[in-house]
Structure formats: structure tokens, C-alpha cells
CSV table of C-alpha atoms (C1' of nucleotides) in Angstrom, one decimal:
chain,number,residue,atom,x,y,z
Q,230,MET,CA,-28.9,11.0,-19.0
Q,231,ARG,CA,-27.3,8.5,-17.2
Q,232,THR,CA,-28.7,6.6,-14.0
Q,233,ASN,CA,-27.0,5.8,-11.4
Q,234,ARG,CA,-28.5,3.7,-8.4
Q,235,ASP,CA,-27.3,6.6,-5.9
Q,236,ASN,CA,-24.6,9.1,-6.2
Q,237,ASN,CA,-21.7,7.6,-5.6
Q,238,GLY,CA,-19.4,6.1,-7.9
Q,239,PRO,CA,-19.1,7.2,-11.4
Q,240,PRO,CA,-21.9,6.6,-14.2
Q,241,PRO,CA,-21.7,2.8,-15.1
Q,242,ALA,CA,-21.1,3.6,-18.6
Q,243,GLU,CA,-18.4,6.1,-18.8
Q,244,ASP,CA,-17.2,4.2,-15.7
Q,245,ASN,CA,-15.6,1.1,-18.2
Q,246,LYS,CA,-14.1,3.6,-20.3
Q,247,GLN,CA,-12.1,4.9,-17.6
Q,248,ARG,CA,-11.2,1.7,-16.2
Q,249,ILE,CA,-9.8,0.9,-19.5
Q,250,LEU,CA,-7.9,3.9,-19.6
Q,251,GLN,CA,-6.6,3.5,-16.1
Q,252,ALA,CA,-5.7,-0.2,-17.0
Q,253,ALA,CA,-4.0,1.1,-20.4
Q,254,LEU,CA,-1.8,3.6,-18.5
Q,255,ARG,CA,-0.7,1.2,-15.9
Q,256,GLU,CA,0.1,-1.7,-19.0
Q,257,PHE,CA,1.8,0.9,-21.1
Q,258,THR,CA,3.8,2.3,-18.3
Q,259,GLU,CA,5.1,-0.7,-17.6
Q,260,ARG,CA,5.9,-2.4,-20.6
Q,261,GLY,CA,5.8,0.5,-23.3
Q,262,LEU,CA,3.8,0.4,-26.5
Q,263,ASP,CA,5.4,-2.7,-28.1
Q,264,GLY,CA,5.4,-4.6,-24.8
Q,265,ALA,CA,1.8,-3.9,-23.9
Q,266,ARG,CA,-1.0,-6.5,-24.7
Q,267,VAL,CA,-4.4,-5.5,-25.4
Q,268,GLU,CA,-5.6,-8.5,-24.1
Q,269,ARG,CA,-3.9,-7.8,-20.6
Q,270,ILE,CA,-5.2,-4.3,-20.4
Q,271,ALA,CA,-8.7,-5.7,-21.1
Q,272,GLU,CA,-8.5,-8.4,-18.4
Q,273,SER,CA,-6.6,-5.6,-15.8
Q,274,ALA,CA,-9.8,-3.6,-16.5
Q,275,GLY,CA,-12.5,-6.3,-16.1
Q,276,VAL,CA,-13.9,-6.0,-19.5
Q,277,ASN,CA,-13.9,-7.8,-22.8
Q,278,LYS,CA,-11.3,-6.9,-25.3
Q,279,ALA,CA,-13.3,-5.4,-27.9
Q,280,LEU,CA,-14.6,-2.9,-25.5
Q,281,LEU,CA,-10.9,-1.3,-25.9
Q,282,TYR,CA,-11.9,-1.0,-29.8
Q,283,TYR,CA,-15.5,0.2,-28.9
Q,284,TYR,CA,-14.3,3.2,-26.8
Q,285,TYR,CA,-10.8,3.9,-28.5
Q,286,SER,CA,-10.3,2.7,-31.9
Q,287,SER,CA,-6.9,1.1,-31.9
Q,288,LYS,CA,-3.7,0.1,-29.2
Q,289,GLU,CA,-2.0,3.2,-30.7
Q,290,ASN,CA,-4.9,5.5,-29.9
Q,291,LEU,CA,-5.3,4.0,-27.0
Q,292,PHE,CA,-1.8,5.0,-26.1
Q,293,SER,CA,-2.2,8.5,-27.4
Q,294,SER,CA,-5.2,9.0,-25.1
Q,295,VAL,CA,-3.3,7.6,-22.3
Q,296,ILE,CA,-0.2,10.2,-22.7
Q,297,ASP,CA,-3.0,13.0,-23.1
Q,298,GLU,CA,-4.6,11.7,-19.7
Q,299,HIS,CA,-1.1,11.5,-18.5
Q,300,PHE,CA,-0.3,15.3,-19.4
Q,301,ARG,CA,-4.0,16.2,-18.3
Q,302,MET,CA,-3.4,14.9,-14.7
Q,303,ILE,CA,0.3,16.7,-14.4
Q,304,LEU,CA,-0.4,19.9,-16.1
Q,305,PRO,CA,-1.9,21.9,-12.7
Q,306,LEU,CA,1.0,20.8,-10.8
Q,307,ILE,CA,3.6,22.3,-13.3
Q,308,ARG,CA,1.4,25.1,-14.2
Q,309,LYS,CA,1.5,26.6,-10.8
Q,310,THR,CA,5.2,26.2,-10.9
Q,311,LEU,CA,6.4,30.1,-10.6
Q,312,GLU,CA,3.0,31.9,-10.1
Q,313,ASP,CA,4.0,34.9,-8.5
Q,314,THR,CA,7.9,34.5,-7.7
Q,315,SER,CA,10.1,37.6,-7.6
Q,316,ASP,CA,13.5,36.4,-6.0
Q,317,PRO,CA,15.8,33.8,-7.4
Q,318,GLU,CA,16.1,31.8,-4.3
Q,319,THR,CA,12.3,31.6,-3.8
Q,320,ALA,CA,12.2,30.5,-7.4
Q,321,LEU,CA,14.9,27.6,-7.3
Q,322,ARG,CA,13.0,26.2,-4.0
Q,323,GLN,CA,9.7,26.2,-6.2
Q,324,VAL,CA,11.4,24.3,-9.3
Q,325,ALA,CA,13.1,22.0,-7.1
Q,326,ALA,CA,9.7,21.4,-5.1
Q,327,VAL,CA,7.8,20.9,-8.0
Q,328,TYR,CA,9.9,18.6,-9.9
Q,329,ALA,CA,10.4,16.7,-7.0
Q,330,GLU,CA,6.3,16.5,-6.4
Q,331,LEU,CA,6.1,15.5,-10.1
Q,332,SER,CA,8.3,12.7,-9.7
Q,333,GLN,CA,6.7,11.2,-6.6
Q,334,ARG,CA,3.0,12.0,-7.2
Q,335,HIS,CA,3.3,11.0,-11.1
Q,336,PRO,CA,6.2,8.1,-11.4
Q,337,GLU,CA,4.2,6.5,-14.2
Q,338,PHE,CA,4.6,9.9,-16.1
Q,339,ILE,CA,8.2,9.8,-15.4
Q,340,ARG,CA,8.7,6.2,-16.3
Q,341,LEU,CA,6.6,6.7,-19.6
Q,342,LEU,CA,8.4,9.7,-20.5
Q,343,VAL,CA,12.0,8.0,-19.8
Q,344,ARG,CA,11.0,5.2,-22.0
Q,345,GLU,CA,10.0,7.3,-24.9
Q,346,LEU,CA,13.4,9.6,-24.4
Q,347,ALA,CA,14.9,6.6,-26.1
Q,348,GLN,CA,13.1,7.7,-29.4
Q,349,PRO,CA,13.8,11.3,-29.7
Q,350,ASP,CA,10.9,12.1,-32.1
Q,351,SER,CA,8.3,10.4,-30.1
Q,352,PRO,CA,4.9,12.6,-29.6
Q,353,MET,CA,5.5,12.4,-26.1
Q,354,VAL,CA,8.9,13.8,-26.1
Q,355,VAL,CA,7.8,16.4,-28.6
Q,356,ARG,CA,4.8,17.3,-26.3
Q,357,ALA,CA,6.9,17.1,-23.0
Q,358,ALA,CA,9.0,19.9,-24.8
Q,359,GLU,CA,6.5,21.8,-25.5
Q,360,THR,CA,4.9,21.8,-22.0
Q,361,MET,CA,8.2,22.5,-20.5
Q,362,LYS,CA,8.7,25.5,-22.5
Q,363,GLU,CA,4.9,26.7,-21.8
Q,364,SER,CA,5.6,26.2,-18.3
Q,365,GLY,CA,8.2,29.2,-18.4
Q,366,VAL,CA,10.3,27.4,-16.0
Q,367,PRO,CA,13.6,27.9,-18.0
Q,368,GLY,CA,12.7,31.2,-19.0
Q,369,GLN,CA,11.4,32.3,-15.8
Q,370,LEU,CA,14.5,31.2,-14.4
Q,371,ARG,CA,16.9,33.2,-16.6
Q,372,ARG,CA,14.7,36.3,-16.0
Q,373,LEU,CA,15.1,36.5,-12.5
Q,374,LEU,CA,18.6,35.6,-12.6
Q,375,SER,CA,19.3,38.0,-15.3
Q,376,GLU,CA,17.5,40.5,-12.7
Q,377,GLY,CA,19.7,39.5,-9.7
Q,378,GLN,CA,22.8,40.0,-12.6
Q,379,ALA,CA,21.5,43.6,-12.6
Q,380,LYS,CA,21.3,44.3,-9.2
Q,381,GLY,CA,24.8,42.5,-8.6
Q,382,THR,CA,23.4,39.7,-6.5
Q,383,ILE,CA,24.2,37.0,-9.2
Q,384,ARG,CA,27.5,36.9,-10.8
Q,385,GLU,CA,28.5,36.7,-14.6
Q,386,PHE,CA,27.5,33.7,-15.8
Q,387,ASP,CA,25.8,32.0,-19.0
Q,388,LEU,CA,22.0,31.9,-18.0
Q,389,ARG,CA,21.2,29.6,-20.2
Q,390,GLN,CA,23.6,26.8,-19.0
Q,391,ALA,CA,22.9,27.7,-15.4
Q,392,ALA,CA,19.4,26.8,-15.8
Q,393,VAL,CA,20.0,23.7,-17.7
Q,394,SER,CA,22.2,22.6,-15.1
Q,395,PHE,CA,19.6,23.6,-12.4
Q,396,ILE,CA,16.9,21.5,-14.1
Q,397,THR,CA,19.0,18.6,-15.2
Q,398,MET,CA,20.4,18.3,-11.4
Q,399,ASN,CA,17.0,18.2,-10.1
Q,400,LEU,CA,15.5,16.1,-12.8
Q,401,GLY,CA,18.2,13.8,-13.0
Q,402,TYR,CA,17.7,12.0,-10.1
Q,403,PHE,CA,14.4,10.7,-10.6
Q,404,ILE,CA,15.4,9.8,-14.0
Q,405,MET,CA,18.4,8.1,-12.8
Q,406,ALA,CA,16.8,6.4,-9.4
Q,407,PRO,CA,17.1,3.0,-10.4
Q,408,ILE,CA,21.2,3.3,-10.6
Q,409,VAL,CA,21.7,5.9,-8.1
Q,410,ASP,CA,19.5,4.0,-5.3
Q,411,ARG,CA,21.6,1.1,-6.1
Q,412,VAL,CA,24.9,2.8,-6.2
Q,413,LEU,CA,24.3,4.3,-3.2
Q,414,GLN,CA,21.8,1.8,-1.5
Q,415,ILE,CA,18.9,4.1,-0.5
Q,416,ASP,CA,16.7,3.1,2.2
Q,417,ASP,CA,14.8,5.9,3.2
Q,418,ARG,CA,13.8,7.7,-0.2
Q,419,LYS,CA,11.6,10.2,1.0
Q,420,GLN,CA,14.6,11.5,3.4
Q,421,PHE,CA,16.8,11.2,0.4
Q,422,ILE,CA,14.7,13.5,-1.8
Q,423,SER,CA,14.1,16.3,0.6
Q,424,GLU,CA,18.0,16.1,1.2
Q,425,ARG,CA,18.2,16.4,-2.7
Q,426,ILE,CA,16.4,19.2,-3.0
Q,427,GLN,CA,18.3,21.2,-0.2
Q,428,ALA,CA,21.6,20.2,-1.6
Q,429,ASN,CA,20.6,21.2,-5.2
Q,430,VAL,CA,19.4,24.6,-4.1
Q,431,ASP,CA,22.1,25.5,-1.7
Q,432,LEU,CA,24.9,24.3,-4.4
Q,433,PHE,CA,23.3,25.8,-7.3
Q,434,LEU,CA,22.9,29.4,-5.5
Q,435,ARG,CA,26.2,29.5,-3.6
Q,436,GLY,CA,27.5,28.6,-7.1
Q,437,ILE,CA,25.6,31.5,-8.7
Q,438,THR,CA,25.9,34.4,-6.7
Q,439,THR,CA,28.4,36.8,-6.5
A,56,MET,CA,41.7,-24.3,-39.1
A,57,ARG,CA,40.5,-21.5,-40.9
A,58,THR,CA,42.1,-19.9,-44.2
A,59,ASN,CA,42.1,-16.3,-45.0
A,60,ARG,CA,43.7,-15.1,-48.4
A,61,ASP,CA,46.2,-13.0,-46.5
A,62,ASN,CA,46.0,-11.7,-42.8
A,63,ASN,CA,44.0,-8.3,-43.2
A,64,GLY,CA,40.4,-8.5,-42.1
A,65,PRO,CA,38.6,-10.9,-39.8
A,66,PRO,CA,37.8,-14.5,-40.6
A,67,PRO,CA,35.0,-14.7,-42.9
A,68,ALA,CA,33.2,-17.2,-40.8
A,69,GLU,CA,33.0,-14.6,-37.7
A,70,ASP,CA,32.4,-11.9,-40.0
A,71,ASN,CA,28.9,-12.6,-40.2
A,72,LYS,CA,28.6,-13.2,-36.5
A,73,GLN,CA,29.8,-9.4,-36.4
A,74,ARG,CA,27.7,-8.1,-38.7
A,75,ILE,CA,24.6,-9.7,-37.0
A,76,LEU,CA,25.8,-8.2,-33.5
A,77,GLN,CA,26.2,-4.7,-35.0
A,78,ALA,CA,22.7,-4.9,-36.9
A,79,ALA,CA,21.2,-6.2,-33.8
A,80,LEU,CA,22.5,-3.2,-31.8
A,81,ARG,CA,21.3,-0.8,-34.2
A,82,GLU,CA,17.6,-2.2,-34.0
A,83,PHE,CA,17.7,-2.7,-30.1
A,84,THR,CA,18.9,0.4,-29.8
A,85,GLU,CA,16.4,2.4,-32.2
A,86,ARG,CA,13.4,0.2,-31.2
A,87,GLY,CA,13.9,-1.7,-27.8
A,88,LEU,CA,13.8,-5.8,-27.4
A,89,ASP,CA,9.9,-5.6,-27.7
A,90,GLY,CA,10.0,-3.3,-30.8
A,91,ALA,CA,12.8,-4.7,-32.5
A,92,ARG,CA,12.1,-7.4,-35.3
A,93,VAL,CA,14.2,-10.5,-35.7
A,94,GLU,CA,13.6,-10.4,-39.4
A,95,ARG,CA,14.7,-7.2,-39.6
A,96,ILE,CA,17.9,-7.5,-37.9
A,97,ALA,CA,18.9,-10.3,-40.3
A,98,GLU,CA,17.9,-8.2,-43.6
A,99,SER,CA,20.2,-5.3,-42.1
A,100,ALA,CA,23.1,-7.7,-41.6
A,101,GLY,CA,22.7,-9.1,-45.0
A,102,VAL,CA,21.6,-12.9,-43.8
A,103,ASN,CA,19.4,-15.4,-43.6
A,104,LYS,CA,17.3,-15.0,-40.4
A,105,ALA,CA,18.2,-18.5,-39.2
A,106,LEU,CA,21.8,-17.6,-39.2
A,107,LEU,CA,20.7,-15.4,-35.7
A,108,TYR,CA,19.4,-18.8,-34.2
A,109,TYR,CA,22.7,-20.4,-35.5
A,110,TYR,CA,24.9,-17.9,-33.6
A,111,TYR,CA,22.8,-16.5,-30.9
A,112,SER,CA,20.4,-19.1,-29.9
A,113,SER,CA,17.1,-16.5,-29.3
A,114,LYS,CA,16.3,-13.2,-29.8
A,115,GLU,CA,16.4,-12.3,-26.0
A,116,ASN,CA,20.0,-14.1,-26.0
A,117,LEU,CA,21.2,-11.8,-28.9
A,118,PHE,CA,20.0,-9.0,-27.4
A,119,SER,CA,22.0,-9.6,-23.8
A,120,SER,CA,25.0,-10.3,-26.2
A,121,VAL,CA,24.2,-6.6,-27.5
A,122,ILE,CA,24.4,-5.4,-23.9
A,123,ASP,CA,27.5,-7.1,-23.2
A,124,GLU,CA,29.0,-5.5,-26.3
A,125,HIS,CA,27.7,-1.9,-25.4
A,126,PHE,CA,29.6,-2.6,-21.9
A,127,ARG,CA,32.6,-4.1,-23.4
A,128,MET,CA,33.0,-0.9,-25.7
A,129,ILE,CA,32.2,1.6,-23.0
A,130,LEU,CA,34.3,-0.1,-20.3
A,131,PRO,CA,37.8,1.0,-21.6
A,132,LEU,CA,36.6,4.9,-21.5
A,133,ILE,CA,35.5,4.9,-17.6
A,134,ARG,CA,37.8,2.8,-16.4
A,135,LYS,CA,40.4,5.4,-16.9
A,136,THR,CA,38.4,8.1,-15.6
A,137,LEU,CA,40.0,8.9,-12.0
A,138,GLU,CA,43.2,7.3,-12.8
A,139,ASP,CA,45.6,9.5,-10.9
A,140,THR,CA,43.8,12.6,-9.6
A,141,SER,CA,44.3,14.3,-6.6
A,142,ASP,CA,42.9,17.5,-6.5
A,143,PRO,CA,39.2,17.9,-7.0
A,144,GLU,CA,39.0,20.5,-9.6
A,145,THR,CA,41.0,18.0,-12.1
A,146,ALA,CA,38.7,15.3,-10.8
A,147,LEU,CA,35.4,17.3,-11.7
A,148,ARG,CA,37.1,18.2,-15.0
A,149,GLN,CA,37.7,14.8,-15.9
A,150,VAL,CA,34.3,13.3,-14.7
A,151,ALA,CA,32.5,15.7,-16.8
A,152,ALA,CA,34.6,15.1,-19.6
A,153,VAL,CA,34.5,11.6,-19.5
A,154,TYR,CA,30.5,11.4,-19.3
A,155,ALA,CA,30.3,13.9,-22.3
A,156,GLU,CA,32.8,11.5,-24.3
A,157,LEU,CA,30.7,8.8,-23.2
A,158,SER,CA,27.6,10.2,-24.3
A,159,GLN,CA,29.0,11.3,-27.5
A,160,ARG,CA,30.9,8.5,-28.6
A,161,HIS,CA,28.4,5.9,-27.3
A,162,PRO,CA,25.0,7.5,-28.1
A,163,GLU,CA,23.7,4.2,-28.7
A,164,PHE,CA,24.8,2.8,-25.1
A,165,ILE,CA,23.0,5.8,-23.4
A,166,ARG,CA,19.8,5.7,-25.7
A,167,LEU,CA,19.3,1.9,-24.8
A,168,LEU,CA,19.9,2.6,-21.2
A,169,VAL,CA,17.7,5.2,-21.2
A,170,ARG,CA,14.9,3.0,-22.4
A,171,GLU,CA,15.8,0.2,-20.0
A,172,LEU,CA,15.5,2.7,-17.1
A,173,ALA,CA,12.1,2.6,-17.5
A,174,GLN,CA,12.0,-1.0,-16.3
A,175,PRO,CA,13.9,-0.4,-12.8
A,176,ASP,CA,15.1,-4.0,-12.7
A,177,SER,CA,16.4,-4.7,-16.3
A,178,PRO,CA,19.8,-6.4,-16.1
A,179,MET,CA,21.5,-3.8,-17.9
A,180,VAL,CA,20.1,-1.2,-15.6
A,181,VAL,CA,21.5,-3.3,-12.9
A,182,ARG,CA,24.6,-4.0,-14.8
A,183,ALA,CA,25.1,-0.2,-15.1
A,184,ALA,CA,24.8,0.2,-11.5
A,185,GLU,CA,27.6,-2.2,-10.6
A,186,THR,CA,29.7,-0.6,-13.5
A,187,MET,CA,29.2,3.1,-11.8
A,188,LYS,CA,30.3,1.6,-8.6
A,189,GLU,CA,33.1,-0.2,-9.6
A,190,SER,CA,34.4,2.8,-11.7
A,191,GLY,CA,34.8,4.4,-8.4
A,192,VAL,CA,33.7,7.7,-9.7
A,193,PRO,CA,31.0,8.6,-6.8
A,194,GLY,CA,33.6,7.2,-4.2
A,195,GLN,CA,36.6,8.9,-5.4
A,196,LEU,CA,34.8,12.0,-5.9
A,197,ARG,CA,33.4,11.9,-2.3
A,198,ARG,CA,37.0,11.2,-0.8
A,199,LEU,CA,38.6,14.1,-2.7
A,200,LEU,CA,36.1,16.7,-1.8
A,201,SER,CA,36.4,14.8,1.9
A,202,GLU,CA,40.0,15.7,1.9
A,203,GLY,CA,39.5,19.1,0.7
A,204,GLN,CA,37.2,20.1,3.7
A,205,ALA,CA,39.8,18.4,5.5
A,206,LYS,CA,42.4,20.9,4.4
A,207,GLY,CA,39.8,23.8,4.5
A,208,THR,CA,39.3,24.4,0.9
A,209,ILE,CA,35.8,22.6,0.6
A,210,ARG,CA,33.2,23.7,3.0
A,211,GLU,CA,30.7,21.7,5.2
A,212,PHE,CA,28.3,19.9,2.9
A,213,ASP,CA,26.7,16.4,2.3
A,214,LEU,CA,29.0,15.0,0.0
A,215,ARG,CA,26.9,12.1,-0.9
A,216,GLN,CA,24.4,14.7,-2.1
A,217,ALA,CA,26.8,16.9,-3.8
A,218,ALA,CA,28.4,13.7,-5.5
A,219,VAL,CA,24.6,12.7,-6.8
A,220,SER,CA,24.2,16.7,-7.8
A,221,PHE,CA,27.3,16.5,-9.9
A,222,ILE,CA,26.9,13.4,-11.7
A,223,THR,CA,23.1,14.2,-12.4
A,224,MET,CA,24.1,17.4,-13.7
A,225,ASN,CA,26.1,16.3,-16.0
A,226,LEU,CA,24.3,13.1,-17.2
A,227,GLY,CA,21.2,14.8,-17.2
A,228,TYR,CA,21.6,16.9,-20.3
A,229,PHE,CA,22.5,13.8,-22.6
A,230,ILE,CA,19.5,11.9,-21.2
A,231,MET,CA,17.1,14.8,-21.6
A,232,ALA,CA,18.6,16.2,-24.7
A,233,PRO,CA,15.8,15.4,-26.9
A,234,ILE,CA,13.8,17.6,-24.4
A,235,VAL,CA,16.3,20.1,-23.7
A,236,ASP,CA,17.4,20.6,-27.4
A,237,ARG,CA,13.8,21.3,-28.4
A,238,VAL,CA,13.2,23.9,-25.6
A,239,LEU,CA,16.5,25.9,-26.2
A,240,GLN,CA,16.5,25.1,-29.9
A,241,ILE,CA,20.3,24.1,-30.1
A,242,ASP,CA,21.8,24.2,-33.4
A,243,ASP,CA,25.6,23.7,-32.9
A,244,ARG,CA,25.5,20.4,-30.0
A,245,LYS,CA,29.5,20.3,-30.1
A,246,GLN,CA,29.7,23.9,-28.7
A,247,PHE,CA,26.7,23.4,-26.4
A,248,ILE,CA,28.2,20.5,-24.9
A,249,SER,CA,31.5,22.0,-24.0
A,250,GLU,CA,30.1,25.2,-22.5
A,251,ARG,CA,27.9,22.5,-20.5
A,252,ILE,CA,31.0,21.1,-19.3
A,253,GLN,CA,32.4,24.4,-18.3
A,254,ALA,CA,29.0,25.6,-16.5
A,255,ASN,CA,28.9,22.3,-14.4
A,256,VAL,CA,32.2,22.7,-13.2
A,257,ASP,CA,32.5,26.3,-12.3
A,258,LEU,CA,28.8,26.4,-10.9
A,259,PHE,CA,29.8,23.4,-8.7
A,260,LEU,CA,32.9,24.3,-7.7
A,261,ARG,CA,31.9,27.9,-6.6
A,262,GLY,CA,28.9,26.1,-4.8
A,263,ILE,CA,30.9,23.8,-3.0
A,264,THR,CA,34.4,25.6,-1.8
A,265,THR,CA,34.8,27.6,1.3
G,246,DT,C1',46.4,-32.5,-58.1
G,247,DC,C1',42.5,-35.6,-57.4
G,248,DG,C1',38.2,-37.4,-55.6
G,249,DG,C1',36.2,-38.2,-51.4
G,250,DT,C1',34.8,-36.9,-46.7
G,251,DT,C1',33.5,-34.0,-43.1
G,252,DA,C1',32.2,-30.4,-40.3
G,253,DA,C1',30.9,-25.7,-40.4
G,254,DA,C1',28.3,-21.8,-42.7
G,255,DC,C1',24.2,-20.7,-44.4
G,256,DT,C1',19.2,-20.7,-46.6
G,257,DA,C1',14.3,-21.5,-47.9
G,258,DA,C1',10.6,-22.6,-46.3
G,259,DA,C1',7.3,-23.7,-43.1
G,260,DC,C1',5.2,-23.9,-38.3
G,261,DG,C1',2.4,-22.6,-34.6
G,262,DG,C1',1.5,-19.6,-30.9
G,263,DT,C1',0.5,-15.0,-30.3
G,264,DT,C1',-2.1,-11.0,-31.0
G,265,DA,C1',-4.2,-6.7,-32.9
G,266,DG,C1',-8.5,-6.3,-34.6
G,267,DT,C1',-13.5,-7.5,-36.5
G,268,DT,C1',-18.2,-9.7,-36.3
G,269,DA,C1',-22.6,-10.5,-35.3
G,270,DA,C1',-25.1,-11.1,-31.9
G,271,DT,C1',-27.1,-10.1,-27.0
G,272,DA,C1',-28.0,-7.5,-23.1
G,273,DA,C1',-28.7,-2.9,-21.1
G,274,DT,C1',-31.0,1.3,-20.9
G,275,DA,C1',-33.8,5.3,-21.8
Z,13,DT,C1',-38.3,0.5,-29.5
Z,14,DA,C1',-34.3,2.6,-30.5
Z,15,DT,C1',-29.8,3.3,-28.9
Z,16,DT,C1',-25.7,2.3,-26.4
Z,17,DA,C1',-23.2,-0.7,-24.1
Z,18,DT,C1',-21.0,-5.4,-24.0
Z,19,DT,C1',-19.3,-9.9,-25.2
Z,20,DA,C1',-18.1,-14.7,-27.3
Z,21,DA,C1',-16.2,-16.3,-31.2
Z,22,DC,C1',-13.7,-15.7,-34.9
Z,23,DT,C1',-9.8,-14.1,-38.2
Z,24,DA,C1',-5.9,-13.1,-40.8
Z,25,DA,C1',-1.3,-11.4,-40.3
Z,26,DC,C1',2.9,-11.4,-37.7
Z,27,DC,C1',6.9,-12.9,-35.7
Z,28,DG,C1',10.2,-15.8,-33.3
Z,29,DT,C1',11.8,-20.4,-34.1
Z,30,DT,C1',12.5,-24.8,-36.2
Z,31,DT,C1',13.5,-28.3,-39.8
Z,32,DA,C1',15.5,-29.9,-43.6
Z,33,DG,C1',18.2,-29.2,-46.4
Z,34,DT,C1',22.6,-26.8,-49.5
Z,35,DT,C1',26.6,-24.9,-49.9
Z,36,DT,C1',31.4,-23.8,-48.7
Z,37,DA,C1',36.0,-25.1,-47.6
Z,38,DA,C1',39.5,-27.2,-45.1
Z,39,DC,C1',41.5,-31.7,-44.8
Z,40,DC,C1',43.3,-36.1,-46.3
Z,41,DG,C1',45.0,-40.4,-48.5
Z,42,DA,C1',46.3,-42.1,-53.0
DNA sequence: TCGGTTAAACTAAACGGTTAGTTAATAATA
DNA sequence: TATTATTAACTAACCGTTTAGTTTAACCGA
């Protein structure tokens, strides 16, 4: 077992492994796989470069671990997206809120994913697609809207397209924020984001109901 | 002066300069600045590596020229976006169509821009923001919707948010296509895109009118 | 039409800094 | 003492850039 002076702080051994992972997360997020420097990660973690190879056998493997870590961190958040929702409006609000929360609480995840989107077959992109599918968000959204159609509260519409519209209009801002913020000269981001959620739900709901 | 057998085709000298630029465009699009290899660009252009330095003094400068070339190519397309449009519906259709055309005719531009979006202060992102502003699309959109509000055809709504919603829902798919296509298992992309335009305009219009 | 001059276009090869990865030895821990 | 953690020093390959030179072709005087 591992000692630890008293019981605050993580065990010193695993500690360095974690510090490396966190440093790598920062470096890879900022510069991508190719732009990242192993030396810089080590420095930022306060350890010798060779230790990266002791814990993670290669730069690429470390990158892969960073991606794992990213998904591990966001999973709880998106898992609970549509747990017990039965009406479309609540569902839309929840989806919009969760995506906003994801983007605000895990901006590094978004940033890394955006970079990887430039390589359509990148493992992270494939995994993001799987995760989105497994999260059930697009499916559930369509199901709830479909039920609404049966009840006559939702109008006739291609629900697959509708779901894509709603998801892209919600995630879109966070991905394009560096452009949008410049065009509109956004100062108060927090305010702007809560307005965005409102606007998206409002617009979409009005657009899709009978 | 330069001879040229007769007068078809570009002068043989400038020819290689262009080939290098085109090869660089492909390489940088696929791998980004850091991932790109000067050797590979030269090979793909069928010239000696040193020739890149003869025409473009450095890798970074070549990258910058590639970005210039990108904007040069897309500018005519987005300039004509909202030339003589007076009603909101036509405007929305035009914006949706132009963004779709941009994404389909210049996928490399989108791809490179997406990668650069991971670095919020990248010159290409700054320039994209300027270009979008100068294109007048967000401004015109708001103006037309505002006129609609005066006439009573458009309901009360934060028009800045509305414009952002419409633009993000239209560009969003093209940026997230590698994910969306996987989640929905899109086979016929052309078909899907024309459906997307329809859906976006339809949804938004219904969402914003009184 | 030729031979010589010049500038631009182009290349093979090398240079040297950088960088991912290794090794061998030391320190800490159990 | 045996195992694990950590490091300083090292290496080989890579890669952007330069150098020193060759080839090509337009120009020009005779």
C-alpha cells in the first residue's frame, strides 16, 4: 500500500501520473497532437520527461489517455441529459442546458474535439459520435416529438432534420464562439449564453408546434 | 518577357508556384500547420523542396499564403449572399443556400477553419470574423427581420439571438458533419443537405413569425 | 543564325536545431 | 533487500532551412 503523510492530497506515486495527465490535457488541448511537445508537458507537470514514458509508453498513447480522461469527465454530465422526461418542452430545455453546461464546464473538451473534427476519421470524433448515439439525445428527442405529433401538439415535420437543427443550433455557438463573439463583440458571455438557450428553445418550439 | 508556345495555359514559371500552393493547400487542410511536412508538399507538387523557399520564404509564410488563397476563393461566393433581397423569407433561403454551397464547394476551407477554431486567436479565425462581418449577413438579417417586426409579420424577439440561431443551425451541420453523419448513418449527403436547408428555413420562419 | 551574357527557375546535398524516445544509474519505499 | 519511482544524460531520426551550384531561356550584338 501507499503511504501518505496524513490523509490530505492524493498518494505521491499516482500523484505524478495524474499531474502528467493533467499537464498533457492542457498541452494537447492548446496545441493538438502535432503541436504538443513532450518536454513541455513534463515541465508543466514538474517531472522529468522520461517519467511520461514510464507511465504512458509514448506520446500518442498519452494523447489517447487524455481523450479517455476527457470522455470520463464529461460522461456523467451527458448521461443524465434526458433521464426522466416526458414532454418535448422540458426535453428541449434540458438538452440545451446540458450542452451549454458541457461547453462551459469542459471547454477543453470542446476545443480538442473541434480540432479533431478537421480529421473526420479521428478516434475522438468516432468516439464522440458513439457517445452522442449512446446518450440517446437525438433518439429521445425524436421519440418525444413523434409522440407530440400523435397527440397533435407537434406539426408534421421531418423529425430527424428537426433534431439535427436543434442540436446544431445549440452546439453551434460554442464551436463557433471565437467567430461569433468577435462579430457581435460579446462582453458578458454568461448572460449571452443564457439568452441563447432561451432563444433556441423558444424559436424551435414555436417552429415545430402546430 | 516570358515566352509561351502560344497563348493557352499559364506561363511555365508561375506554373510551379501555383502547383506548390495547391499542394500546400491540400497538405495543410489535411494535417494543419504543425502536422504538414514541407517535404510532402514538395513531393506532391513534383518539385524540389528548396523551391518552396524560393517562392515562399518559409513554411509559415506558405501557410499564410494558403489562407489568403482560401479567402480569395470563397469571397465571390459570400459577397453575393444578400445582394438585392427585401423580404425575410428570401433572405433566409439565400443565406442557407450560400452557406451550404460554401461548404460543398469549398470543404477544404471549412476543414481548415474548423481546425483553426481550436485556437481562438488564430489569424484565420480573426479574418473569418472580419469577413463574416463585412459580408453583412448577420446585420442584413437583423435589419430585414426588424422591418418585419415593424410591419407586424415578425414577432417580438431578440433579433441578435435569432440571427445567431439561424447561422449556427445552418453552419453547424457542416462543421459537425463527421459526427452527425455517423450518428444518423447518412448515405445520400446531397439529399440530406437540401433537406437541411428546407428544414432550417421552415423551422426558423415558423418560429419567428407572428 | 550564331555565340555569349544574364537573370530566373530549379535542384542535390548538407546543416543544425529540435524532439520523441532510451538507457543506465540513483533514490525512495515497502 | 526487492520493487517501484525518478532522473540526468544520451541518441537517432526528423525536419525546416540554407548553400552552392546547375539548367533553362530570353536577349543581344555581330
